Amino acid sequence: NGADRDVWVIDPQKPDSNRILFELAGGGWEISDWSPNDKQVVLMEYLSINHSKLYLGDVDQGTKELITEDKPGVAYSGAKFSKDGSGIYFTTDAYGEFQQLCYRDLKTKKDTILSGNIDWDVSGFELSPKGDRLAFVTNEAGVSKLYFYNTATKTTEAVQPDSTK
C-alpha cells in the first residue's frame, strides 16, 4: 500500500513458492537474523535513532512477539541468533549511557550485558561461524577498538594493535 512493509519468502528454484511471512505496519522494519533452524526471525522496528524494538517472529505462523521494552529513548540494533538458537546477541542503550553488547536468553527472557566494563558505545559485532566468539568494535573517543568475547568462558579480551607494522 506504499506505507507498510511486507516480508515475503521464496525458493529461487521454485518461483511459485512465494508467500508472505509478515504484514508489518509502517516502514521502519527489517529482518535482523534468521534462527539456525529457520523457524524464527528477529525483526527490528526502527522508529528513530533513539527508539527501536526487537520482535521474535514465528516463520510458520506469521506471528511476532515483542521481546524488548517499548520505551522511547531506548534503542536496539544488530540482533543475531546464537549458534544454537537459544538466545540473541544485540546492542542496546537500555542499561546505561552507552550502546552495550548484550545477550538475551529466549527461554528465561533474561538479558546479560557482555560489554558492561567498557564505557564506550559498541558500534558493531559479528558472531564467529562456530558461535564460540564474538568480535565487537567500540568507538572510543573517535577511535575504533576491537575486542573478542569468548561465549564459553564469558571473557572479553581487547585486541592490541601491532606496533611493529
PDB file of N, CA, C and O in Angstrom, residues 114 148-157:
ATOM      1  N   LEU A 114      27.302  -7.987  28.100  1.00  0.00           N
ATOM      2  CA  LEU A 114      28.598  -8.603  27.813  1.00  0.00           C
ATOM      3  C   LEU A 114      29.730  -7.594  27.753  1.00  0.00           C
ATOM      4  O   LEU A 114      30.887  -7.973  27.863  1.00  0.00           O
ATOM      5  N   PHE A 148      37.416  -9.295  21.529  1.00  0.00           N
ATOM      6  CA  PHE A 148      36.855 -10.626  21.341  1.00  0.00           C
ATOM      7  C   PHE A 148      36.175 -11.043  22.633  1.00  0.00           C
ATOM      8  O   PHE A 148      36.722 -10.861  23.724  1.00  0.00           O
ATOM      9  N   TYR A 149      34.981 -11.610  22.482  1.00  0.00           N
ATOM     10  CA  TYR A 149      34.245 -12.160  23.621  1.00  0.00           C
ATOM     11  C   TYR A 149      34.123 -13.659  23.401  1.00  0.00           C
ATOM     12  O   TYR A 149      33.628 -14.107  22.366  1.00  0.00           O
ATOM     13  N   ASN A 150      34.587 -14.456  24.372  1.00  0.00           N
ATOM     14  CA  ASN A 150      34.520 -15.908  24.312  1.00  0.00           C
ATOM     15  C   ASN A 150      33.174 -16.341  24.901  1.00  0.00           C
ATOM     16  O   ASN A 150      32.907 -16.095  26.083  1.00  0.00           O
ATOM     17  N   THR A 151      32.313 -16.977  24.091  1.00  0.00           N
ATOM     18  CA  THR A 151      30.965 -17.324  24.550  1.00  0.00           C
ATOM     19  C   THR A 151      30.961 -18.472  25.558  1.00  0.00           C
ATOM     20  O   THR A 151      30.008 -18.606  26.320  1.00  0.00           O
ATOM     21  N   ALA A 152      32.008 -19.295  25.580  1.00  0.00           N
ATOM     22  CA  ALA A 152      32.081 -20.402  26.534  1.00  0.00           C
ATOM     23  C   ALA A 152      32.591 -19.924  27.896  1.00  0.00           C
ATOM     24  O   ALA A 152      32.002 -20.217  28.931  1.00  0.00           O
ATOM     25  N   THR A 153      33.702 -19.170  27.890  1.00  0.00           N
ATOM     26  CA  THR A 153      34.308 -18.731  29.152  1.00  0.00           C
ATOM     27  C   THR A 153      33.729 -17.410  29.647  1.00  0.00           C
ATOM     28  O   THR A 153      33.984 -16.997  30.762  1.00  0.00           O
ATOM     29  N   LYS A 154      32.969 -16.735  28.768  1.00  0.00           N
ATOM     30  CA  LYS A 154      32.348 -15.445  29.090  1.00  0.00           C
ATOM     31  C   LYS A 154      33.387 -14.388  29.490  1.00  0.00           C
ATOM     32  O   LYS A 154      33.202 -13.640  30.429  1.00  0.00           O
ATOM     33  N   THR A 155      34.481 -14.381  28.743  1.00  0.00           N
ATOM     34  CA  THR A 155      35.547 -13.415  28.992  1.00  0.00           C
ATOM     35  C   THR A 155      35.752 -12.531  27.767  1.00  0.00           C
ATOM     36  O   THR A 155      35.521 -12.952  26.633  1.00  0.00           O
ATOM     37  N   THR A 156      36.197 -11.305  28.027  1.00  0.00           N
ATOM     38  CA  THR A 156      36.455 -10.333  26.968  1.00  0.00           C
ATOM     39  C   THR A 156      37.938 -10.022  26.925  1.00  0.00           C
ATOM     40  O   THR A 156      38.576  -9.874  27.962  1.00  0.00           O
ATOM     41  N   GLU A 157      38.457  -9.926  25.718  1.00  0.00           N
ATOM     42  CA  GLU A 157      39.865  -9.617  25.528  1.00  0.00           C
ATOM     43  C   GLU A 157      39.988  -8.498  24.499  1.00  0.00           C
ATOM     44  O   GLU A 157      39.421  -8.579  23.404  1.00  0.00           O
TER      45      GLU A 157
END
